[in-house]
PDB file of C-alpha atoms in Angstrom:
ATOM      1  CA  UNK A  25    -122.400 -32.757 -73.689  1.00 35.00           C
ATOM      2  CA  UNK A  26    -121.162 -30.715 -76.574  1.00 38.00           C
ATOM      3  CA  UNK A  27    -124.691 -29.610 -78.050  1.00 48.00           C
ATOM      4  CA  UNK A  28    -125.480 -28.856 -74.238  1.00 77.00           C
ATOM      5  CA  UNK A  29    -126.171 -25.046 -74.139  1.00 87.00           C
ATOM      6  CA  UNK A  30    -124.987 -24.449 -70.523  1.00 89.00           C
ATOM      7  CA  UNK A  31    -121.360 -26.053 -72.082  1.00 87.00           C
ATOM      8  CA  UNK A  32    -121.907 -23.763 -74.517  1.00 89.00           C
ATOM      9  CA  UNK A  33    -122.033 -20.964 -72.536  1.00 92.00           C
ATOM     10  CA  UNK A  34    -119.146 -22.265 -69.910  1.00 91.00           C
ATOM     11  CA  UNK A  35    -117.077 -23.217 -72.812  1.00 89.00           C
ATOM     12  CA  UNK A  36    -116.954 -18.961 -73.814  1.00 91.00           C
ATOM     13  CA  UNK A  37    -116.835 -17.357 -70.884  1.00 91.00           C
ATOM     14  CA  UNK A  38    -113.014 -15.813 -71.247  1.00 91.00           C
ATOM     15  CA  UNK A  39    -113.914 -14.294 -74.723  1.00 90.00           C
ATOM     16  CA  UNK A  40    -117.089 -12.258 -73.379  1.00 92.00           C
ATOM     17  CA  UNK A  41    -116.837  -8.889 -71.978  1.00 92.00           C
ATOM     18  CA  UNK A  42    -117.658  -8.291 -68.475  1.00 93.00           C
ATOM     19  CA  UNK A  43    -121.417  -7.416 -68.785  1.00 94.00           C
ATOM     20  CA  UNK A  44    -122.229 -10.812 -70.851  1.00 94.00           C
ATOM     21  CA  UNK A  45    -119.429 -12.588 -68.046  1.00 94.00           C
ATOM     22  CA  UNK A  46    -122.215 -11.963 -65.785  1.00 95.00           C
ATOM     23  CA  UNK A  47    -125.313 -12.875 -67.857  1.00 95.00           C
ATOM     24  CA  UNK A  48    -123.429 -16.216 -68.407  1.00 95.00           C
ATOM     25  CA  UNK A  49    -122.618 -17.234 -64.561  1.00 95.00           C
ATOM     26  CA  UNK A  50    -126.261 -16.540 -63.788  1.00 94.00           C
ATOM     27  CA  UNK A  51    -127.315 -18.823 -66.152  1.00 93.00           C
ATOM     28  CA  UNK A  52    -125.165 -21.155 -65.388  1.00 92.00           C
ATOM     29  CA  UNK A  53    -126.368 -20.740 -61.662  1.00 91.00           C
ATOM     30  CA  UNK A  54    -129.866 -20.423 -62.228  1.00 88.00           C
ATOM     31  CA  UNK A  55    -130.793 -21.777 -65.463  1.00 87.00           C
ATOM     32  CA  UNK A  56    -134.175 -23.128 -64.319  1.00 80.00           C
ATOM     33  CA  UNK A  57    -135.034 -19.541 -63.758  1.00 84.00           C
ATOM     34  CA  UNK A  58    -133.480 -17.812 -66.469  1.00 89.00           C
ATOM     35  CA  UNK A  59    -135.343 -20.098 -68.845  1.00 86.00           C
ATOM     36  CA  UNK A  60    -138.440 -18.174 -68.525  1.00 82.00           C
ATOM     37  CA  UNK A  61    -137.083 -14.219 -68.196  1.00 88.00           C
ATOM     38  CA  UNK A  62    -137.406 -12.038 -70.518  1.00 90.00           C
ATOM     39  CA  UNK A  63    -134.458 -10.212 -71.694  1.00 93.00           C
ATOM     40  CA  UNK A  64    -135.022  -7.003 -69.668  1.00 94.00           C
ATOM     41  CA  UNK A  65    -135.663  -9.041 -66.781  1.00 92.00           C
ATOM     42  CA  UNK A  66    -132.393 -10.957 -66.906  1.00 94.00           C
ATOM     43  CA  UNK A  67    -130.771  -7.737 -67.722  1.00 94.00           C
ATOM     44  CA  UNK A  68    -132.288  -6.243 -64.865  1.00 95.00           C
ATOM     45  CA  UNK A  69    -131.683  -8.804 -62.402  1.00 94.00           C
ATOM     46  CA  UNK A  70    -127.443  -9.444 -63.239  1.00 95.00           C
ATOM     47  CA  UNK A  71    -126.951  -5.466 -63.613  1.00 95.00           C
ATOM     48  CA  UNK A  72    -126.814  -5.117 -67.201  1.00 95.00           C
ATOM     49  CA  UNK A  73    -128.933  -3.592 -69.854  1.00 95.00           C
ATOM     50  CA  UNK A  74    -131.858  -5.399 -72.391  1.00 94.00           C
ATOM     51  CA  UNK A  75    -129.281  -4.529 -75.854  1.00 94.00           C
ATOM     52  CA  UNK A  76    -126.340  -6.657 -73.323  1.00 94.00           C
ATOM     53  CA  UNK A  77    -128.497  -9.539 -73.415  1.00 94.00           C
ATOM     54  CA  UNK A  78    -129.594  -9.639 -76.754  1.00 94.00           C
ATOM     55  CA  UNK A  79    -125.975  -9.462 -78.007  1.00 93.00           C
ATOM     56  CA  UNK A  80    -124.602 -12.086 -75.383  1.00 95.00           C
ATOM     57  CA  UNK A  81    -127.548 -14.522 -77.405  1.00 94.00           C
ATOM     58  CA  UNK A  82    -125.833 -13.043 -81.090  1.00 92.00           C
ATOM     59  CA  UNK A  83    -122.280 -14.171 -79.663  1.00 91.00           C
ATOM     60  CA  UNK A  84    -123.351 -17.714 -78.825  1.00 92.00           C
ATOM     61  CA  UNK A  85    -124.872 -17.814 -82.179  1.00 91.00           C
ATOM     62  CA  UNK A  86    -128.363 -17.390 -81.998  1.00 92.00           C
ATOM     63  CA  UNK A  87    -130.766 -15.359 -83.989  1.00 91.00           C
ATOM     64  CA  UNK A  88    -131.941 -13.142 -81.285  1.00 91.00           C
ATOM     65  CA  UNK A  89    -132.632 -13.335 -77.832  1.00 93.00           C
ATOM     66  CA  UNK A  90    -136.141 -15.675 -77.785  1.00 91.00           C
ATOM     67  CA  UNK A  91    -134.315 -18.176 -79.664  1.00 90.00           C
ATOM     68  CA  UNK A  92    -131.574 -18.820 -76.911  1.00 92.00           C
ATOM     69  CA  UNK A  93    -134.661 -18.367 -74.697  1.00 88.00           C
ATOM     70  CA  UNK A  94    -136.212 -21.564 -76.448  1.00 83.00           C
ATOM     71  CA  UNK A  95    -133.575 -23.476 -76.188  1.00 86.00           C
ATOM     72  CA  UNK A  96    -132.757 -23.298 -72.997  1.00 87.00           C
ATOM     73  CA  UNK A  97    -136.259 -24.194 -72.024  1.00 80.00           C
ATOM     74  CA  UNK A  98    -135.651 -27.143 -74.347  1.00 76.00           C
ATOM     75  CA  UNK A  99    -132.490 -28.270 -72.437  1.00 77.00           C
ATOM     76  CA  UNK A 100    -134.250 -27.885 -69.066  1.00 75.00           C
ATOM     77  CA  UNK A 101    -137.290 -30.125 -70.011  1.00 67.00           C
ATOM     78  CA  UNK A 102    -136.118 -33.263 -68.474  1.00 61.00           C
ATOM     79  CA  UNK A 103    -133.814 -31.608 -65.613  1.00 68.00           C
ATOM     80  CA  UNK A 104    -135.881 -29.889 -63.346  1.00 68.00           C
ATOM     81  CA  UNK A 105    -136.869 -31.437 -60.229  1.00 66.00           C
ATOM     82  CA  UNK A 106    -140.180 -31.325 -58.228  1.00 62.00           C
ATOM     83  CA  UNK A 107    -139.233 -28.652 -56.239  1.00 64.00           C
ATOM     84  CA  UNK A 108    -137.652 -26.467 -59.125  1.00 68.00           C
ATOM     85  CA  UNK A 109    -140.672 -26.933 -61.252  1.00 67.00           C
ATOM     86  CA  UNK A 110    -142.610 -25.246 -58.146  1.00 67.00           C
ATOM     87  CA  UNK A 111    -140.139 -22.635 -58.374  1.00 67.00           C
ATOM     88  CA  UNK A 112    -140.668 -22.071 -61.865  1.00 67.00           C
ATOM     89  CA  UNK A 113    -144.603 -22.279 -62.337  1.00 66.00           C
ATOM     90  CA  UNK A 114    -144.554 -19.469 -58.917  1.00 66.00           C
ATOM     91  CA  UNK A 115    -142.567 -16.967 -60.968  1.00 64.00           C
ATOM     92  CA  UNK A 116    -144.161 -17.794 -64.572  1.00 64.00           C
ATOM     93  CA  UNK A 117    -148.266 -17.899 -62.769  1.00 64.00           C
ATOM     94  CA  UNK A 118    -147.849 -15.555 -59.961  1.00 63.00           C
ATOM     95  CA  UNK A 119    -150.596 -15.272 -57.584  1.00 59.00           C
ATOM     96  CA  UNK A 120    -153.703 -13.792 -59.397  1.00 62.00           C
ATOM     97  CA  UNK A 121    -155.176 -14.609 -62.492  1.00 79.00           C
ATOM     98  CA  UNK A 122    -154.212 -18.526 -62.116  1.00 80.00           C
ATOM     99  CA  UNK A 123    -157.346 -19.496 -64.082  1.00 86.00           C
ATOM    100  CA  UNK A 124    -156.703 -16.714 -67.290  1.00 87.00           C
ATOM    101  CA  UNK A 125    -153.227 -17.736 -67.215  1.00 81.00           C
ATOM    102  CA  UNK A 126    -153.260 -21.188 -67.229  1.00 84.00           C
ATOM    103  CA  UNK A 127    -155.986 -21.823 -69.278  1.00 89.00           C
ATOM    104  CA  UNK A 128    -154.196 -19.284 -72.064  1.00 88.00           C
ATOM    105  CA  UNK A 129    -151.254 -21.582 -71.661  1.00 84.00           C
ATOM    106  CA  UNK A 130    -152.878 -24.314 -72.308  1.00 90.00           C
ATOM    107  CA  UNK A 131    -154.491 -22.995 -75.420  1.00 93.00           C
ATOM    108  CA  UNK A 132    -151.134 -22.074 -76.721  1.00 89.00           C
ATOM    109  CA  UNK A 133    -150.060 -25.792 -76.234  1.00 91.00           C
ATOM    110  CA  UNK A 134    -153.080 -27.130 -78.313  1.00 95.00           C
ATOM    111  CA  UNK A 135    -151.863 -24.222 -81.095  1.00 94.00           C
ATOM    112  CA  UNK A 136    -148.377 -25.284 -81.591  1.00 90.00           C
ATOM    113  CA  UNK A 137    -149.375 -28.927 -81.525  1.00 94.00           C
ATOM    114  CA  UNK A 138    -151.839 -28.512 -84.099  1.00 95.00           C
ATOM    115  CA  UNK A 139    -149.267 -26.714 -86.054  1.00 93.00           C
ATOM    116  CA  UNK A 140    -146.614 -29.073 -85.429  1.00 92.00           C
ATOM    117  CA  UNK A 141    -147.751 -32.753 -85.582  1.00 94.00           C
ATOM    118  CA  UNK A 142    -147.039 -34.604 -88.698  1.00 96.00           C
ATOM    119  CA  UNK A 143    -150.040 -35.160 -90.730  1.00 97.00           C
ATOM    120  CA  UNK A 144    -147.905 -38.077 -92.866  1.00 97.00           C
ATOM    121  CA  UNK A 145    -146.822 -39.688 -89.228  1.00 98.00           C
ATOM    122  CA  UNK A 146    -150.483 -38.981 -87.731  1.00 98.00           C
ATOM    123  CA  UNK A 147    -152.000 -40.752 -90.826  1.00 98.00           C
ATOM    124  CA  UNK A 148    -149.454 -43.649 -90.620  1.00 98.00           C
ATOM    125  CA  UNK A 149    -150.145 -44.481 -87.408  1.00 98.00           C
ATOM    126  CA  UNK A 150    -153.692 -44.252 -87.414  1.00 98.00           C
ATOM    127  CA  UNK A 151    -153.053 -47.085 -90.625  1.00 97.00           C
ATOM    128  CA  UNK A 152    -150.733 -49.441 -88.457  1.00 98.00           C
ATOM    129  CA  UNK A 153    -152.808 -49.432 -85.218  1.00 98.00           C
ATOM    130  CA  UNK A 154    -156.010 -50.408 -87.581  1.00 97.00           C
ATOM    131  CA  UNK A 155    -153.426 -52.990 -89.216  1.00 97.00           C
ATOM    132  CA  UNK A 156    -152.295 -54.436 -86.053  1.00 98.00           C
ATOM    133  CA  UNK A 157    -152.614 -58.136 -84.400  1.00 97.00           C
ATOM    134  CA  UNK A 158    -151.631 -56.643 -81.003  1.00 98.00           C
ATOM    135  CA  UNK A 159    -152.110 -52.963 -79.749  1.00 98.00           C
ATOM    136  CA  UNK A 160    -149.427 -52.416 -76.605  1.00 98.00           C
ATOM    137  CA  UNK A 161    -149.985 -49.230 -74.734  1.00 98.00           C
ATOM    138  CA  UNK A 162    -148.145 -47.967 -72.515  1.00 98.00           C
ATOM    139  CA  UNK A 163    -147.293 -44.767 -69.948  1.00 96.00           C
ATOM    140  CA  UNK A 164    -145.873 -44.004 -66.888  1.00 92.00           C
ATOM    141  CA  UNK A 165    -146.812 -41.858 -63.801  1.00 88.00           C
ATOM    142  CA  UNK A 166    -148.971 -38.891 -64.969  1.00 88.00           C
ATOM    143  CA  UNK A 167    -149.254 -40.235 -68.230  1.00 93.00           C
ATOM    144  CA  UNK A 168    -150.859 -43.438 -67.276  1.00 95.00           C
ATOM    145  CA  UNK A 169    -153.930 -42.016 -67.185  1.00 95.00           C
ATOM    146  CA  UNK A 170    -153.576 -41.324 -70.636  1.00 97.00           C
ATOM    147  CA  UNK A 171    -152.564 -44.704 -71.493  1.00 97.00           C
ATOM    148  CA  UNK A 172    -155.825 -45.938 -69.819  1.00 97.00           C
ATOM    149  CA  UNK A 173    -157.652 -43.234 -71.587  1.00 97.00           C
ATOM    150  CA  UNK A 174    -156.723 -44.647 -75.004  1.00 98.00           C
ATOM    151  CA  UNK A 175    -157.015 -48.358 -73.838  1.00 97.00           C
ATOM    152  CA  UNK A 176    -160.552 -47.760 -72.510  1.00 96.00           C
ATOM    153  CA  UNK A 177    -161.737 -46.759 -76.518  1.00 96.00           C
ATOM    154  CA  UNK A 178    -159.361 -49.249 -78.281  1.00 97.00           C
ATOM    155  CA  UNK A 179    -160.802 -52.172 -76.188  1.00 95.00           C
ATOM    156  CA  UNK A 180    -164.883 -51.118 -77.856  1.00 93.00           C
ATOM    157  CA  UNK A 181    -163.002 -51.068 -81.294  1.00 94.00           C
ATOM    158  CA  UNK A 182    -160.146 -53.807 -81.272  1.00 95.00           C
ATOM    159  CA  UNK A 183    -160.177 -57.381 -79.756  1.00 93.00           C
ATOM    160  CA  UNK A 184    -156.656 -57.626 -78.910  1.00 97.00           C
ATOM    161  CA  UNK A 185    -155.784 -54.309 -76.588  1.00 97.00           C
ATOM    162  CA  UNK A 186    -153.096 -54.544 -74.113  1.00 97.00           C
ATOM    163  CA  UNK A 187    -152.501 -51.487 -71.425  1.00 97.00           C
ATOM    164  CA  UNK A 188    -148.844 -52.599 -70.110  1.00 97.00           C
ATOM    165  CA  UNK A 189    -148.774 -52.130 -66.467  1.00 92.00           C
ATOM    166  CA  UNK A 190    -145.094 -50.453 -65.134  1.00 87.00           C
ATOM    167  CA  UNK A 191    -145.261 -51.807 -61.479  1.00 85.00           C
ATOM    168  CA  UNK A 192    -142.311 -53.395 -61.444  1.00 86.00           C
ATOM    169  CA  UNK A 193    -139.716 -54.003 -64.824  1.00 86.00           C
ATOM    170  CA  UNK A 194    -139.755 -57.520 -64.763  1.00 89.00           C
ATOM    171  CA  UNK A 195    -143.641 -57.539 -64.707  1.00 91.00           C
ATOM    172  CA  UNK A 196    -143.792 -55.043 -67.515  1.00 94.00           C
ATOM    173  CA  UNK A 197    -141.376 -57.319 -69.918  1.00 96.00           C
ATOM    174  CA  UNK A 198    -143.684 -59.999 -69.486  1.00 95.00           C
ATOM    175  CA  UNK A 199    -146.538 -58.097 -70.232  1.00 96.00           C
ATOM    176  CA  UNK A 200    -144.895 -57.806 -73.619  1.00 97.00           C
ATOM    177  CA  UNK A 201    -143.265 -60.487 -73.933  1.00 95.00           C
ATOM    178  CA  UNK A 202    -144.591 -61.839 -77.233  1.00 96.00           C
ATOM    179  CA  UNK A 203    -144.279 -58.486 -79.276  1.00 98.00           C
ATOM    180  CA  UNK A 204    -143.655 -59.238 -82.829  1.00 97.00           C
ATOM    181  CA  UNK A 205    -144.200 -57.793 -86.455  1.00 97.00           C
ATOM    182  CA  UNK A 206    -147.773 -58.093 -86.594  1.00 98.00           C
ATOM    183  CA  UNK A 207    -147.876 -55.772 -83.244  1.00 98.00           C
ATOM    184  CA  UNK A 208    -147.866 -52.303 -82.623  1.00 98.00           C
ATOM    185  CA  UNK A 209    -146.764 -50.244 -79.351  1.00 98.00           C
ATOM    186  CA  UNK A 210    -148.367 -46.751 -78.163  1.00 98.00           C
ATOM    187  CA  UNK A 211    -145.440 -44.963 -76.010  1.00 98.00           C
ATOM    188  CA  UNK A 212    -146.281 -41.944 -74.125  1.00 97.00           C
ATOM    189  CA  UNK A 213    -144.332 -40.426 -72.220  1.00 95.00           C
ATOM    190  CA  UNK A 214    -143.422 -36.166 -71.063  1.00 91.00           C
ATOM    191  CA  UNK A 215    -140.328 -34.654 -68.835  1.00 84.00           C
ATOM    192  CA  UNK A 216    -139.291 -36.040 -66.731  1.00 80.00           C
ATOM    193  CA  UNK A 217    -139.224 -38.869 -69.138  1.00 90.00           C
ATOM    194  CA  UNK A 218    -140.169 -42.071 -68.133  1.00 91.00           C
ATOM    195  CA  UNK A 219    -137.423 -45.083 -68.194  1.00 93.00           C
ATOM    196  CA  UNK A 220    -139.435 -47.899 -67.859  1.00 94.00           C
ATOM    197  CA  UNK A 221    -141.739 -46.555 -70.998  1.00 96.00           C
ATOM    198  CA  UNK A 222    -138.313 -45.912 -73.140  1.00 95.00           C
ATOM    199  CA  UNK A 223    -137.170 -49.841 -72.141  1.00 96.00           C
ATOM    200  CA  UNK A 224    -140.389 -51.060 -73.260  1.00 97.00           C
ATOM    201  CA  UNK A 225    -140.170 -49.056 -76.838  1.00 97.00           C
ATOM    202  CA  UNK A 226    -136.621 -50.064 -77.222  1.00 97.00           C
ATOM    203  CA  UNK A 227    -137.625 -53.591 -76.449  1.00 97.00           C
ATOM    204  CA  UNK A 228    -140.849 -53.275 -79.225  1.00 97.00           C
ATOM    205  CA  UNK A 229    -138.431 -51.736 -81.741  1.00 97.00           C
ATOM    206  CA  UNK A 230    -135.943 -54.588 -81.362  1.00 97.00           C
ATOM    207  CA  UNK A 231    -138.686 -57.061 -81.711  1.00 97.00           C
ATOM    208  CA  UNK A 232    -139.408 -55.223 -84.914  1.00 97.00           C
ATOM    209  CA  UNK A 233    -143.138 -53.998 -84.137  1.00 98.00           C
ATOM    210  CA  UNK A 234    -144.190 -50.896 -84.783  1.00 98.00           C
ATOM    211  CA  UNK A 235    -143.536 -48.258 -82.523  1.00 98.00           C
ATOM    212  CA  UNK A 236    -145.502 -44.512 -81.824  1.00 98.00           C
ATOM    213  CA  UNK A 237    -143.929 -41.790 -79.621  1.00 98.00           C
ATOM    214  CA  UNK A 238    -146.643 -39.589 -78.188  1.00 98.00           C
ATOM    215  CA  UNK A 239    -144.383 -36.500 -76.664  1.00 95.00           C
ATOM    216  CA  UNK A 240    -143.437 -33.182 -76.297  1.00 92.00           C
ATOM    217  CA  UNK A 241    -140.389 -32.925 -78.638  1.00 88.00           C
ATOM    218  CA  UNK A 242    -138.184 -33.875 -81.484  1.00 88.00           C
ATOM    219  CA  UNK A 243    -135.401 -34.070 -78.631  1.00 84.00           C
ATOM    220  CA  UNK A 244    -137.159 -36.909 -76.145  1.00 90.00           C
ATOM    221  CA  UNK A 245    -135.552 -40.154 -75.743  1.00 92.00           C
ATOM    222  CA  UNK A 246    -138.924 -42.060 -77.029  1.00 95.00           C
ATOM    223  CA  UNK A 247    -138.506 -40.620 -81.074  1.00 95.00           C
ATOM    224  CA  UNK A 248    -135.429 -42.367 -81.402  1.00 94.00           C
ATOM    225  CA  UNK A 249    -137.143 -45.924 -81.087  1.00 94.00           C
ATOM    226  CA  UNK A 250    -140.278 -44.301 -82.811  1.00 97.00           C
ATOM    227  CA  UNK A 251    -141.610 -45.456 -86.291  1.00 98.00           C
ATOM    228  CA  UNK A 252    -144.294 -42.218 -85.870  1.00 98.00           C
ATOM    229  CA  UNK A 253    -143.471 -39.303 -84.023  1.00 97.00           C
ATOM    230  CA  UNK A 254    -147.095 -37.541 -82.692  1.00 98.00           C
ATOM    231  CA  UNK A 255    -145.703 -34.296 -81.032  1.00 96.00           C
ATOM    232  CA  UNK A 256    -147.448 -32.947 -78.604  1.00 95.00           C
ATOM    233  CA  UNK A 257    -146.363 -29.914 -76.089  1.00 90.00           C
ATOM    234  CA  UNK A 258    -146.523 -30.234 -72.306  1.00 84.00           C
ATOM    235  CA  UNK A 259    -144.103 -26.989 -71.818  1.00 68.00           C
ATOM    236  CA  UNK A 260    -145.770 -25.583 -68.198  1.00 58.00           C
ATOM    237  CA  UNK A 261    -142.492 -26.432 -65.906  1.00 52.00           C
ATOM    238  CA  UNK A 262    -145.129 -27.273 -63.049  1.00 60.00           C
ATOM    239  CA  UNK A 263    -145.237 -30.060 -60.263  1.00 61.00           C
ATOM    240  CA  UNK A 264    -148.048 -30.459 -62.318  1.00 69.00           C
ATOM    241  CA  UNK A 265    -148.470 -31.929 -65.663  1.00 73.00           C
ATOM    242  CA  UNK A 266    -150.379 -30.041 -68.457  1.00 83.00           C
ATOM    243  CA  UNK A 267    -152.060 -32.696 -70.267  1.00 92.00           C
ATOM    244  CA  UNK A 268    -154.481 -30.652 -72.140  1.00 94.00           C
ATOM    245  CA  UNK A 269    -152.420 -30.942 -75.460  1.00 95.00           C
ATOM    246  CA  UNK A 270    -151.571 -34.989 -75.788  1.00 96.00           C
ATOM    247  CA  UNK A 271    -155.050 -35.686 -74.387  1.00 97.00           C
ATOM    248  CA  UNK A 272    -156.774 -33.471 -77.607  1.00 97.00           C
ATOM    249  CA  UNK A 273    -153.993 -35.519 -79.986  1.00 98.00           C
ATOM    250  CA  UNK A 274    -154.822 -38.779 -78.149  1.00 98.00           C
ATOM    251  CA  UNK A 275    -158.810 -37.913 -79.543  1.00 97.00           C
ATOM    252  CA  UNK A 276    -157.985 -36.913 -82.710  1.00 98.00           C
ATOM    253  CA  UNK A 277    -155.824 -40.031 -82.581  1.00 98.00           C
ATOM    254  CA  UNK A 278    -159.096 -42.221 -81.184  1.00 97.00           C
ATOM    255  CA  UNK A 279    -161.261 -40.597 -83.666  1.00 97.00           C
ATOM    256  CA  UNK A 280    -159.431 -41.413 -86.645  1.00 97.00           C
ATOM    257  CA  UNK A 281    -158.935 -44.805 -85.964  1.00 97.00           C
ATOM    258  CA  UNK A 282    -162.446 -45.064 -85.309  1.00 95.00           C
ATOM    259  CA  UNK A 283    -163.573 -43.757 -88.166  1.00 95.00           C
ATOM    260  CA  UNK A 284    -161.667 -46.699 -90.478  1.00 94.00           C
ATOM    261  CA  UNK A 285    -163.454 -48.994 -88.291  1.00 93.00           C
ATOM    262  CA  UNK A 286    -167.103 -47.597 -88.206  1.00 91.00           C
ATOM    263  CA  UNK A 287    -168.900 -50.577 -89.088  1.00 89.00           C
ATOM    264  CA  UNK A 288    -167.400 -52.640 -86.650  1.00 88.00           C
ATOM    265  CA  UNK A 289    -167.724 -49.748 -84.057  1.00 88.00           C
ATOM    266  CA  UNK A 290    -171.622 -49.448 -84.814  1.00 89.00           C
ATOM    267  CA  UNK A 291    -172.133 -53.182 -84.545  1.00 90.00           C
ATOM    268  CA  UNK A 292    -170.405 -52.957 -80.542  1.00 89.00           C
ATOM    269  CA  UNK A 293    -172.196 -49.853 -79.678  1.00 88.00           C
ATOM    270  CA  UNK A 294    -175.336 -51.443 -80.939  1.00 91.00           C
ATOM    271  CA  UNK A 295    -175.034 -54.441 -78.837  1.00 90.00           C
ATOM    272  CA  UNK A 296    -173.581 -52.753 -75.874  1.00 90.00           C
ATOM    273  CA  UNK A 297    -176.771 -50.548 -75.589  1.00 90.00           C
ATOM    274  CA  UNK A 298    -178.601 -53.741 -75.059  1.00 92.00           C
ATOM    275  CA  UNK A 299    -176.680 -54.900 -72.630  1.00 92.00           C
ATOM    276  CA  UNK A 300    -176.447 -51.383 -70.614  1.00 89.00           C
ATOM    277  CA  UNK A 301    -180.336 -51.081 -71.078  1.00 89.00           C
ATOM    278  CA  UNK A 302    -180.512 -54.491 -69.836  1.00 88.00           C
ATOM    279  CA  UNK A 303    -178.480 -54.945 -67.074  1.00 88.00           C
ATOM    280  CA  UNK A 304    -179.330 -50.744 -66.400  1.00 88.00           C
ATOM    281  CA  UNK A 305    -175.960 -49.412 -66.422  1.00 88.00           C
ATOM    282  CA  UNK A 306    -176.935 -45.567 -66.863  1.00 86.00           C
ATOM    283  CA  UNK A 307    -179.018 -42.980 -64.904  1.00 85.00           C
ATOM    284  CA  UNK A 308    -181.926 -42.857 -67.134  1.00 76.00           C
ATOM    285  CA  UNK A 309    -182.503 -38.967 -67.266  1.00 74.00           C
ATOM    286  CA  UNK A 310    -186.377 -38.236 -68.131  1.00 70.00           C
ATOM    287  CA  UNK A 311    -187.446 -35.905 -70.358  1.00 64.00           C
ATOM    288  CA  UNK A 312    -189.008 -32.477 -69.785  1.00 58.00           C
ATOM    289  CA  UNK A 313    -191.576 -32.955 -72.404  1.00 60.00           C
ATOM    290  CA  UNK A 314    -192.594 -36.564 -71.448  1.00 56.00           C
ATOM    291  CA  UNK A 315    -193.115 -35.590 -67.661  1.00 54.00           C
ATOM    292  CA  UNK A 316    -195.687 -32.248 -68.578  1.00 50.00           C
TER     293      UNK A 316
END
């Protein structure tokens, strides 16, 4: 609770003069909203001017407004419901322009992942998952389908792939059961953070197998029982999930290990075009020259 900014705030309300008094209750109020303002907007909307906000950021001991800004986005990331979120992405998207402005946001996201995944963690886990008896994946809810995703392209490159299916908890725990040192687990998981996915990591980590966090932040429950961190941002407070950012990571992450298995790769893809040609999987698509 105490590195909790809204205690923060709460906690030095008496010492602030009446201006920042009133930047700090409608925080406190509506921090889902404030999150995203910009300092003359916040100023604007409690009464107050843009230079009152900036110094009510100084006295709670940030370096400028933006960086209170960040962190209470940081705080929120796991807090807001459904219907908040809804809130939030109405007043951050507006009405026109969705396309421009979602798609911008989502290149953003790719940026500051690029920039902020660990090349020594990336490269560590790319060595352990090609290491591995036993490759565990798992994710919950909107990031199943990125679970899937990566256990589609593991199962043409490994023989032992396991997608863990979160149904129920008990079913789940005996999915993985059997997790040892030779093994490796895939978490991934975004706000609202998944519990069944964090059980299942704690579980791996206890078991002593190797254990990678795909998420948003240094902050999320799933680094803690992480061997390798792979951060990737999901920051669009939506009832919808931006998955643009893990999904590039989760390629980079497919490519790589594929790559340190290209001979074996080439041998499946080799015998799996015989078997697609033979059993005529794909639309065979004609070509323009061969028709004239």
């Amino acid at each position: 609770m105490k590195n909790d900014i809204l205690y923060d705030i709460a906690q030095k309300m008496d010492e602030m003069s009446k201006g920042q008094k009133r930047i700090a209750s409608y925080i406190l109020d509506h921090y889902d909203k404030a999150a995203f303002m910009t300092a003359s907007k916040l100023g604007a909307i409690v009464g107050v001017s843009e230079s009152t906000v900036v110094r009510f950021a100084f006295e709670l001991g940030y370096d400028g407004y933006p960086k209170l800004q960040k962190q209470l986005q940081e705080m929120i990331r796991n807090r807001l419901t459904a219907v908040q979120r809804i809130e939030v992405a109405s007043e951050q998207l507006g009405s026109e322009e969705i396309l421009d402005k979602v798609l911008n946001l989502d290149i953003e996201k790719i940026r500051r992942t690029l920039e902020e995944t660990s090349r020594e963690d990336f490269n560590s886990a790319v060595q352990s998952i090609v290491k591995a008896r036993t490759i565990y994946i798992i994710g919950s809810r909107s990031a199943a389908t990125l679970a899937s995703f990566i256990s589609f392209y593991f199962n043409l490159i490994f023989e032992d792939v396991k997608l863990v299916q979160t149904t129920s908890a008990s079913e789940m725990f005996e999915q993985i059961l059997r997790i040892n040192e030779e093994d490796i687990m895939i978490g991934i998981s975004f706000p609202r953070y998944s519990k069944k996915t964090m059980k299942a990591l704690n579980y791996a980590h206890t078991k002593r197998a190797k254990v990678i966090a795909i998420t948003d932040s240094a902050s999320s429950p799933l680094v803690k029982e992480a061997d390798y961190f792979l951060q990737a941002r999901s920051e669009m407070a939506s009832f919808v999930d931006s998955l643009v950012a893990p999904l590039s990571l989760i390629n980079a992450l497919i490519m790589a290990v594929g790559l340190q298995k290209r001979e074996e790769l080439k041998q499946t893809f080799d015998h799996l075009e015989q078997i697609w040609d033979e059993y005529d999987v794909y639309e065979k698509v004609e070509n323009q020259n061969e028709k004239s």
